[in-house]
Amino acid sequence: MANISNLLIITDTYVGMPGGSERHLYNFLTSISDDFQVDVIQMIPSGNPMLQDGPLAERPNVILHSRPIASVISMDMLHLVIELWKMIRAKKINLIVSYHEKSDILNYILKLIPGCSCKSVSSKRDMGFKLEGNLKRLMHFITPKLKNITAPSQSIAKQMIEEYGISECDTHVIPNGVDLTTYTISTDKVRIDLRDKLGLPQDVKVMTSVGWLKPVKGHQYLLEAFSTFTKGRSQKWILVLLGEGELEEELKNQAKKLSILESVYFVGFQDNVQDWLGASDLMVSATLSEGLSNALIEATATGLPIIATNVGGNPEVVEHDFNGLLVESEDSLGLCRAIESIASNENMYIEMSKNSRIKAERDFSNDTMVDRLETLYKSLLGYK
């Protein structure tokens, strides 16, 4: 059966890399079946840095449209509302899925327009750490009106039920997935080859963290922990930070003051995360808030032991004492102790590495994620 559903996806960001929502959409849309015809509206003002507008490669049933919107209250938004209303009618779109706040607002507005009888879904990707004031009140009003909620983690779903009043039957937990065939546990030879390819030294241990260089990601605590951990160690470690953001210079200054700048590699945005993880020995996340981290899921697929903060969906990726260790957020000393525990215990390291891959295969297959999302969308439209 082909194109049983004409789907409109609206996102505040874009389809691609490196952020979690961007990668989730990329993984989903590059694997979606021909049962769906999909138009994707990307409202990020800077535009998509990876993909051009038009059909996705090898997925002609997915069309990308860039519509930069800086403010909800603007003529650009009004024009977009009119454009989408016409698109919904012309293409007989029957389901709208929105990602993040501006998109939820637009989804809600479209529901109010006469002649638009689409089903609505709101995909919640984080714990709402950005929400405050009027925007927070507005989202508490709009979200229940959209009715159907998808969440990548139990923690987000629980928040939707308890704080937003969404019924449990309208809340659907569908974890993010990755293509497990593109990630493998590195042998020593593979790790050496990857380090040579990436320009990393060979005679060191590599600790990696992936995420925007923003306050919510907690890099300042990671640098403090890394500084304490490396003091007086005979085995040299380096810390690789993948990501970019407004805190880069501030974090470099902090690393300089801690006398670890030469051991911290700020490599910016990278589109070959698999290679960097494959070259690593340990994955660390010091984030203060998290929905469900794609970076941590990718680390499990690579078979890396993981140290992460006990926030949001992190405990759903990192099972304490199974494939990693959980610590409290904003606790540099606790982070340091966790790193020390894994780094100094080879048996623990080997067991956690094996368990990480098991965790990925059990819980985070991209095929499973795509199948569950497609099944949900079809069920909302009345298809069995």
CSV table of C-alpha atoms in Angstrom, one decimal:
chain,number,residue,atom,x,y,z
A,1,MET,CA,0.0,0.0,0.0
A,2,ALA,CA,1.6,3.3,-1.1
A,3,ASN,CA,1.2,6.8,0.4
A,4,ILE,CA,-1.7,6.0,2.8
A,5,SER,CA,-0.8,9.1,4.7
A,6,ASN,CA,0.2,12.6,3.6
A,7,LEU,CA,2.3,13.8,6.5
A,8,LEU,CA,3.4,17.4,7.4
A,9,ILE,CA,6.3,17.7,9.8
A,10,ILE,CA,7.2,21.1,11.2
A,11,THR,CA,10.4,21.7,13.2
A,12,ASP,CA,11.9,24.7,14.8
A,13,THR,CA,15.3,23.3,13.7
A,14,TYR,CA,16.2,21.2,10.7
A,15,VAL,CA,16.9,17.7,9.4
A,16,GLY,CA,20.5,16.6,9.7
A,17,MET,CA,23.3,16.9,12.2
A,18,PRO,CA,24.6,17.5,14.9
A,19,GLY,CA,21.8,18.1,17.4
A,20,GLY,CA,19.7,15.3,18.9
A,21,SER,CA,16.4,16.4,17.3
A,22,GLU,CA,18.1,17.0,14.0
A,23,ARG,CA,19.7,13.6,14.0
A,24,HIS,CA,16.4,11.9,15.1
A,25,LEU,CA,14.6,13.5,12.2
A,26,TYR,CA,17.3,12.5,9.8
A,27,ASN,CA,17.3,8.9,10.9
A,28,PHE,CA,13.6,8.7,10.7
A,29,LEU,CA,13.1,10.4,7.4
A,30,THR,CA,15.9,8.6,5.6
A,31,SER,CA,14.3,5.3,6.6
A,32,ILE,CA,10.6,6.1,6.3
A,33,SER,CA,8.5,3.7,4.1
A,34,ASP,CA,6.8,4.6,0.9
A,35,ASP,CA,3.5,4.4,2.8
A,36,PHE,CA,4.0,8.1,3.6
A,37,GLN,CA,4.4,11.2,1.5
A,38,VAL,CA,6.1,13.8,3.7
A,39,ASP,CA,6.6,17.5,3.5
A,40,VAL,CA,9.0,18.9,6.1
A,41,ILE,CA,9.0,22.6,7.1
A,42,GLN,CA,12.3,23.7,8.7
A,43,MET,CA,11.9,27.1,10.5
A,44,ILE,CA,15.4,27.6,11.7
A,45,PRO,CA,16.4,31.2,10.7
A,46,SER,CA,20.0,30.3,9.7
A,47,GLY,CA,18.8,27.6,7.3
A,48,ASN,CA,19.8,23.9,7.0
A,49,PRO,CA,23.6,23.7,7.0
A,50,MET,CA,23.6,20.1,5.7
A,51,LEU,CA,20.8,19.5,3.2
A,52,GLN,CA,19.3,21.5,0.3
A,53,ASP,CA,15.6,22.0,-0.1
A,54,GLY,CA,13.8,19.4,-2.2
A,55,PRO,CA,13.6,15.6,-2.1
A,56,LEU,CA,15.9,13.7,0.2
A,57,ALA,CA,18.5,11.5,-1.5
A,58,GLU,CA,17.0,8.0,-2.1
A,59,ARG,CA,13.7,9.2,-0.4
A,60,PRO,CA,11.7,11.1,-3.1
A,61,ASN,CA,8.7,10.8,-0.9
A,62,VAL,CA,10.3,13.2,1.6
A,63,ILE,CA,10.5,16.9,0.6
A,64,LEU,CA,12.4,19.5,2.6
A,65,HIS,CA,11.2,23.2,2.7
A,66,SER,CA,13.2,25.9,4.5
A,67,ARG,CA,11.0,28.7,5.9
A,68,PRO,CA,13.2,30.8,8.2
A,69,ILE,CA,11.0,32.2,11.0
A,70,ALA,CA,12.6,34.4,13.7
A,71,SER,CA,9.4,35.2,15.6
A,72,VAL,CA,6.0,33.7,16.0
A,73,ILE,CA,4.5,37.2,15.9
A,74,SER,CA,5.6,38.3,12.4
A,75,MET,CA,4.4,38.7,8.9
A,76,ASP,CA,6.6,35.7,7.9
A,77,MET,CA,4.6,33.5,10.3
A,78,LEU,CA,1.3,34.8,8.9
A,79,HIS,CA,2.5,34.0,5.3
A,80,LEU,CA,3.6,30.6,6.4
A,81,VAL,CA,0.2,29.8,8.0
A,82,ILE,CA,-1.5,30.7,4.7
A,83,GLU,CA,1.0,28.7,2.7
A,84,LEU,CA,0.6,25.6,4.9
A,85,TRP,CA,-3.2,25.9,4.8
A,86,LYS,CA,-3.1,25.8,1.0
A,87,MET,CA,-0.6,22.9,1.1
A,88,ILE,CA,-2.8,20.9,3.5
A,89,ARG,CA,-5.8,21.3,1.2
A,90,ALA,CA,-3.9,20.7,-2.1
A,91,LYS,CA,-2.0,17.7,-0.9
A,92,LYS,CA,-4.8,16.3,1.3
A,93,ILE,CA,-2.5,16.2,4.3
A,94,ASN,CA,-4.1,14.3,7.2
A,95,LEU,CA,-1.5,14.4,9.9
A,96,ILE,CA,0.7,17.2,11.3
A,97,VAL,CA,3.7,16.4,13.6
A,98,SER,CA,5.4,19.4,15.3
A,99,TYR,CA,8.9,19.5,17.0
A,100,HIS,CA,9.5,22.2,19.6
A,101,GLU,CA,7.7,25.4,20.6
A,102,LYS,CA,7.2,27.5,17.5
A,103,SER,CA,6.2,24.4,15.6
A,104,ASP,CA,3.6,23.4,18.3
A,105,ILE,CA,2.1,26.9,18.1
A,106,LEU,CA,1.9,26.7,14.3
A,107,ASN,CA,0.4,23.2,14.6
A,108,TYR,CA,-2.3,24.6,17.0
A,109,ILE,CA,-3.1,27.5,14.8
A,110,LEU,CA,-3.6,25.3,11.7
A,111,LYS,CA,-6.0,23.2,13.8
A,112,LEU,CA,-8.2,26.3,14.3
A,113,ILE,CA,-8.5,27.1,10.6
A,114,PRO,CA,-11.8,26.1,9.0
A,115,GLY,CA,-11.4,23.2,6.6
A,116,CYS,CA,-8.3,21.8,8.3
A,117,SER,CA,-9.2,18.5,9.9
A,118,CYS,CA,-5.8,17.1,10.3
A,119,LYS,CA,-4.8,14.9,13.2
A,120,SER,CA,-2.0,16.5,15.3
A,121,VAL,CA,1.0,15.1,17.1
A,122,SER,CA,3.5,17.0,19.3
A,123,SER,CA,7.0,15.4,19.5
A,124,LYS,CA,8.5,16.5,22.8
A,125,ARG,CA,12.3,16.2,22.7
A,126,ASP,CA,13.5,17.6,26.0
A,127,MET,CA,12.4,18.4,29.6
A,128,GLY,CA,11.5,22.0,28.8
A,129,PHE,CA,14.6,23.6,30.2
A,130,LYS,CA,14.2,26.6,27.9
A,131,LEU,CA,10.6,27.3,28.9
A,132,GLU,CA,9.8,30.2,31.2
A,133,GLY,CA,7.3,33.0,31.7
A,134,ASN,CA,4.6,33.5,29.0
A,135,LEU,CA,6.0,30.9,26.7
A,136,LYS,CA,5.8,28.2,29.4
A,137,ARG,CA,2.2,29.2,30.1
A,138,LEU,CA,1.4,29.1,26.4
A,139,MET,CA,2.8,25.7,26.0
A,140,HIS,CA,0.9,24.4,29.0
A,141,PHE,CA,-2.3,25.7,27.2
A,142,ILE,CA,-1.5,24.4,23.7
A,143,THR,CA,0.1,21.0,24.4
A,144,PRO,CA,-3.1,19.3,25.7
A,145,LYS,CA,-5.0,20.7,22.6
A,146,LEU,CA,-2.7,18.8,20.3
A,147,LYS,CA,-3.6,15.7,22.3
A,148,ASN,CA,-1.2,13.1,20.9
A,149,ILE,CA,2.3,13.3,22.4
A,150,THR,CA,5.4,11.3,21.4
A,151,ALA,CA,8.4,11.3,23.7
A,152,PRO,CA,11.8,9.5,23.4
A,153,SER,CA,12.0,8.8,27.1
A,154,GLN,CA,9.9,7.8,30.0
A,155,SER,CA,11.0,10.9,31.9
A,156,ILE,CA,9.5,13.2,29.3
A,157,ALA,CA,6.3,11.2,29.1
A,158,LYS,CA,6.0,11.3,32.9
A,159,GLN,CA,6.4,15.1,32.8
A,160,MET,CA,3.7,15.4,30.1
A,161,ILE,CA,1.3,13.4,32.2
A,162,GLU,CA,2.0,15.0,35.6
A,163,GLU,CA,2.7,18.6,34.6
A,164,TYR,CA,0.7,19.1,31.3
A,165,GLY,CA,-2.3,16.9,32.1
A,166,ILE,CA,-1.9,14.7,29.1
A,167,SER,CA,-3.7,11.4,29.5
A,168,GLU,CA,-1.5,8.3,29.6
A,169,CYS,CA,-3.2,6.7,26.6
A,170,ASP,CA,-2.3,9.8,24.5
A,171,THR,CA,1.4,9.7,25.5
A,172,HIS,CA,3.6,7.4,23.4
A,173,VAL,CA,7.2,6.6,24.4
A,174,ILE,CA,9.3,5.8,21.3
A,175,PRO,CA,13.0,5.9,22.0
A,176,ASN,CA,15.4,7.4,19.4
A,177,GLY,CA,17.2,4.8,17.3
A,178,VAL,CA,20.4,4.6,15.3
A,179,ASP,CA,21.5,2.5,12.4
A,180,LEU,CA,23.4,-0.2,14.3
A,181,THR,CA,25.1,-1.4,11.1
A,182,THR,CA,27.2,1.8,11.0
A,183,TYR,CA,28.5,1.3,14.6
A,184,THR,CA,30.8,-1.4,15.8
A,185,ILE,CA,33.0,-2.1,18.8
A,186,SER,CA,36.5,-1.0,17.8
A,187,THR,CA,39.4,-3.4,17.9
A,188,ASP,CA,42.8,-2.0,19.0
A,189,LYS,CA,43.8,-1.9,15.3
A,190,VAL,CA,40.6,-0.1,14.2
A,191,ARG,CA,41.1,2.4,17.1
A,192,ILE,CA,44.7,3.1,16.0
A,193,ASP,CA,43.7,3.6,12.4
A,194,LEU,CA,40.9,6.0,13.3
A,195,ARG,CA,43.1,8.0,15.6
A,196,ASP,CA,45.6,8.3,12.7
A,197,LYS,CA,42.8,9.4,10.4
A,198,LEU,CA,41.5,12.0,12.9
A,199,GLY,CA,44.9,13.3,13.9
A,200,LEU,CA,44.7,12.1,17.5
A,201,PRO,CA,47.8,10.9,19.4
A,202,GLN,CA,48.2,7.1,19.7
A,203,ASP,CA,49.9,6.8,23.1
A,204,VAL,CA,46.9,8.1,25.1
A,205,LYS,CA,43.5,7.2,26.4
A,206,VAL,CA,40.6,9.2,24.8
A,207,MET,CA,37.6,10.5,26.7
A,208,THR,CA,34.9,12.0,24.5
A,209,SER,CA,31.9,14.2,25.0
A,210,VAL,CA,29.4,15.2,22.3
A,211,GLY,CA,27.1,18.2,22.6
A,212,TRP,CA,26.5,21.8,22.0
A,213,LEU,CA,28.9,24.1,23.9
A,214,LYS,CA,26.1,25.6,25.9
A,215,PRO,CA,25.5,26.1,29.7
A,216,VAL,CA,22.9,23.3,29.9
A,217,LYS,CA,25.5,20.7,28.7
A,218,GLY,CA,27.6,21.2,31.9
A,219,HIS,CA,31.0,21.2,30.2
A,220,GLN,CA,32.4,23.4,33.0
A,221,TYR,CA,31.9,20.6,35.4
A,222,LEU,CA,33.5,18.1,33.0
A,223,LEU,CA,36.6,20.2,32.7
A,224,GLU,CA,36.9,20.4,36.4
A,225,ALA,CA,36.5,16.7,36.8
A,226,PHE,CA,39.0,16.0,34.0
A,227,SER,CA,41.5,18.3,35.6
A,228,THR,CA,41.3,16.5,38.9
A,229,PHE,CA,41.3,13.1,37.3
A,230,THR,CA,44.5,13.6,35.2
A,231,LYS,CA,46.6,15.1,38.0
A,232,GLY,CA,49.5,12.7,38.7
A,233,ARG,CA,48.4,10.0,36.4
A,234,SER,CA,51.0,7.9,34.7
A,235,GLN,CA,48.7,7.1,31.8
A,236,LYS,CA,48.0,10.2,29.7
A,237,TRP,CA,44.4,11.0,28.8
A,238,ILE,CA,42.9,13.5,26.4
A,239,LEU,CA,39.4,14.9,26.4
A,240,VAL,CA,37.8,15.4,23.0
A,241,LEU,CA,34.8,17.8,22.8
A,242,LEU,CA,32.6,17.4,19.7
A,243,GLY,CA,30.3,20.4,19.2
A,244,GLU,CA,30.2,24.1,18.9
A,245,GLY,CA,28.5,26.9,20.7
A,246,GLU,CA,28.7,30.2,22.5
A,247,LEU,CA,30.7,28.9,25.4
A,248,GLU,CA,33.7,27.8,23.4
A,249,GLU,CA,36.1,30.6,24.3
A,250,GLU,CA,35.0,30.6,27.9
A,251,LEU,CA,35.6,26.9,28.1
A,252,LYS,CA,39.0,27.3,26.5
A,253,ASN,CA,39.9,29.9,29.0
A,254,GLN,CA,38.8,27.6,31.8
A,255,ALA,CA,40.9,24.8,30.5
A,256,LYS,CA,43.9,27.1,30.3
A,257,LYS,CA,43.4,28.2,33.9
A,258,LEU,CA,43.2,24.5,34.9
A,259,SER,CA,46.4,23.9,33.0
A,260,ILE,CA,44.7,21.2,30.8
A,261,LEU,CA,44.3,23.1,27.6
A,262,GLU,CA,46.9,21.0,25.8
A,263,SER,CA,44.9,17.8,26.7
A,264,VAL,CA,41.5,19.1,25.7
A,265,TYR,CA,40.6,19.0,22.0
A,266,PHE,CA,37.9,21.4,20.8
A,267,VAL,CA,37.1,19.8,17.5
A,268,GLY,CA,33.8,21.6,16.7
A,269,PHE,CA,31.0,20.2,14.7
A,270,GLN,CA,31.9,16.8,13.1
A,271,ASP,CA,29.7,14.9,10.7
A,272,ASN,CA,31.6,11.6,11.2
A,273,VAL,CA,30.6,11.0,14.9
A,274,GLN,CA,31.0,7.3,14.4
A,275,ASP,CA,34.7,7.7,13.7
A,276,TRP,CA,35.3,9.8,16.8
A,277,LEU,CA,33.5,7.4,19.0
A,278,GLY,CA,35.3,4.5,17.4
A,279,ALA,CA,38.6,6.2,18.3
A,280,SER,CA,37.5,6.7,21.9
A,281,ASP,CA,37.9,4.7,25.1
A,282,LEU,CA,35.2,6.4,27.2
A,283,MET,CA,32.1,8.5,26.7
A,284,VAL,CA,31.2,11.2,29.3
A,285,SER,CA,28.2,13.5,29.5
A,286,ALA,CA,27.9,16.2,32.2
A,287,THR,CA,24.6,17.6,31.0
A,288,LEU,CA,22.2,19.4,33.4
A,289,SER,CA,19.0,18.5,31.5
A,290,GLU,CA,18.3,15.9,28.8
A,291,GLY,CA,15.4,14.3,27.0
A,292,LEU,CA,17.1,11.3,25.4
A,293,SER,CA,20.6,11.8,24.1
A,294,ASN,CA,21.4,10.6,20.6
A,295,ALA,CA,25.1,11.0,21.5
A,296,LEU,CA,24.8,8.5,24.4
A,297,ILE,CA,22.8,6.1,22.2
A,298,GLU,CA,25.5,6.3,19.6
A,299,ALA,CA,28.1,5.6,22.3
A,300,THR,CA,26.2,2.4,23.3
A,301,ALA,CA,26.1,1.3,19.7
A,302,THR,CA,29.9,1.7,19.6
A,303,GLY,CA,30.3,-0.3,22.8
A,304,LEU,CA,31.7,2.4,25.0
A,305,PRO,CA,31.3,2.5,28.7
A,306,ILE,CA,29.5,5.7,29.6
A,307,ILE,CA,29.5,8.1,32.5
A,308,ALA,CA,26.5,10.4,32.5
A,309,THR,CA,24.5,12.7,34.9
A,310,ASN,CA,21.4,11.2,36.4
A,311,VAL,CA,19.0,13.6,34.7
A,312,GLY,CA,16.0,13.2,32.2
A,313,GLY,CA,16.3,10.2,30.0
A,314,ASN,CA,20.0,9.5,30.7
A,315,PRO,CA,19.2,6.6,33.1
A,316,GLU,CA,17.2,5.0,30.2
A,317,VAL,CA,20.4,4.8,28.2
A,318,VAL,CA,23.0,4.3,31.0
A,319,GLU,CA,22.1,1.5,33.4
A,320,HIS,CA,24.1,2.1,36.5
A,321,ASP,CA,26.8,-0.6,37.0
A,322,PHE,CA,25.7,-2.3,33.7
A,323,ASN,CA,27.0,-0.2,30.8
A,324,GLY,CA,28.2,2.8,32.7
A,325,LEU,CA,27.9,4.9,35.8
A,326,LEU,CA,25.4,7.7,36.7
A,327,VAL,CA,26.4,10.7,38.8
A,328,GLU,CA,24.5,13.7,40.0
A,329,SER,CA,24.6,16.9,37.9
A,330,GLU,CA,26.8,19.8,38.8
A,331,ASP,CA,29.1,17.4,40.8
A,332,SER,CA,32.6,17.6,39.4
A,333,LEU,CA,34.0,15.5,42.2
A,334,GLY,CA,31.4,12.7,41.7
A,335,LEU,CA,32.1,12.9,37.9
A,336,CYS,CA,35.9,12.5,38.6
A,337,ARG,CA,35.3,9.5,40.9
A,338,ALA,CA,33.2,7.8,38.3
A,339,ILE,CA,35.8,8.3,35.6
A,340,GLU,CA,38.5,7.0,38.0
A,341,SER,CA,36.3,3.9,38.8
A,342,ILE,CA,36.1,2.8,35.2
A,343,ALA,CA,39.5,3.8,34.1
A,344,SER,CA,41.2,1.9,36.9
A,345,ASN,CA,39.2,-1.3,36.6
A,346,GLU,CA,39.9,-3.3,33.4
A,347,ASN,CA,37.4,-6.0,34.1
A,348,MET,CA,34.7,-3.4,34.8
A,349,TYR,CA,35.6,-1.6,31.6
A,350,ILE,CA,35.4,-4.8,29.4
A,351,GLU,CA,32.1,-5.8,30.9
A,352,MET,CA,30.5,-2.4,30.5
A,353,SER,CA,31.8,-2.2,26.9
A,354,LYS,CA,30.1,-5.5,26.0
A,355,ASN,CA,26.9,-4.4,27.8
A,356,SER,CA,26.7,-1.1,26.0
A,357,ARG,CA,26.4,-2.8,22.6
A,358,ILE,CA,23.8,-5.2,24.1
A,359,LYS,CA,21.8,-2.2,25.4
A,360,ALA,CA,21.9,-0.6,21.9
A,361,GLU,CA,20.7,-3.8,20.1
A,362,ARG,CA,18.0,-4.3,22.7
A,363,ASP,CA,16.6,-0.8,22.9
A,364,PHE,CA,17.8,1.6,20.3
A,365,SER,CA,17.5,0.1,16.8
A,366,ASN,CA,16.6,2.7,14.1
A,367,ASP,CA,14.4,0.1,12.4
A,368,THR,CA,12.4,-0.4,15.6
A,369,MET,CA,12.0,3.4,16.1
A,370,VAL,CA,10.8,3.9,12.5
A,371,ASP,CA,8.4,1.0,12.7
A,372,ARG,CA,6.9,2.2,15.9
A,373,LEU,CA,6.4,5.8,14.7
A,374,GLU,CA,4.8,4.6,11.4
A,375,THR,CA,2.5,2.3,13.3
A,376,LEU,CA,1.4,5.1,15.6
A,377,TYR,CA,0.8,7.5,12.8
A,378,LYS,CA,-1.3,4.9,10.9
A,379,SER,CA,-3.3,4.0,14.0
A,380,LEU,CA,-4.1,7.7,14.6
A,381,LEU,CA,-5.5,7.8,11.0
A,382,GLY,CA,-7.6,4.7,11.5
A,383,TYR,CA,-5.4,2.2,9.6
A,384,LYS,CA,-4.8,-1.2,11.1
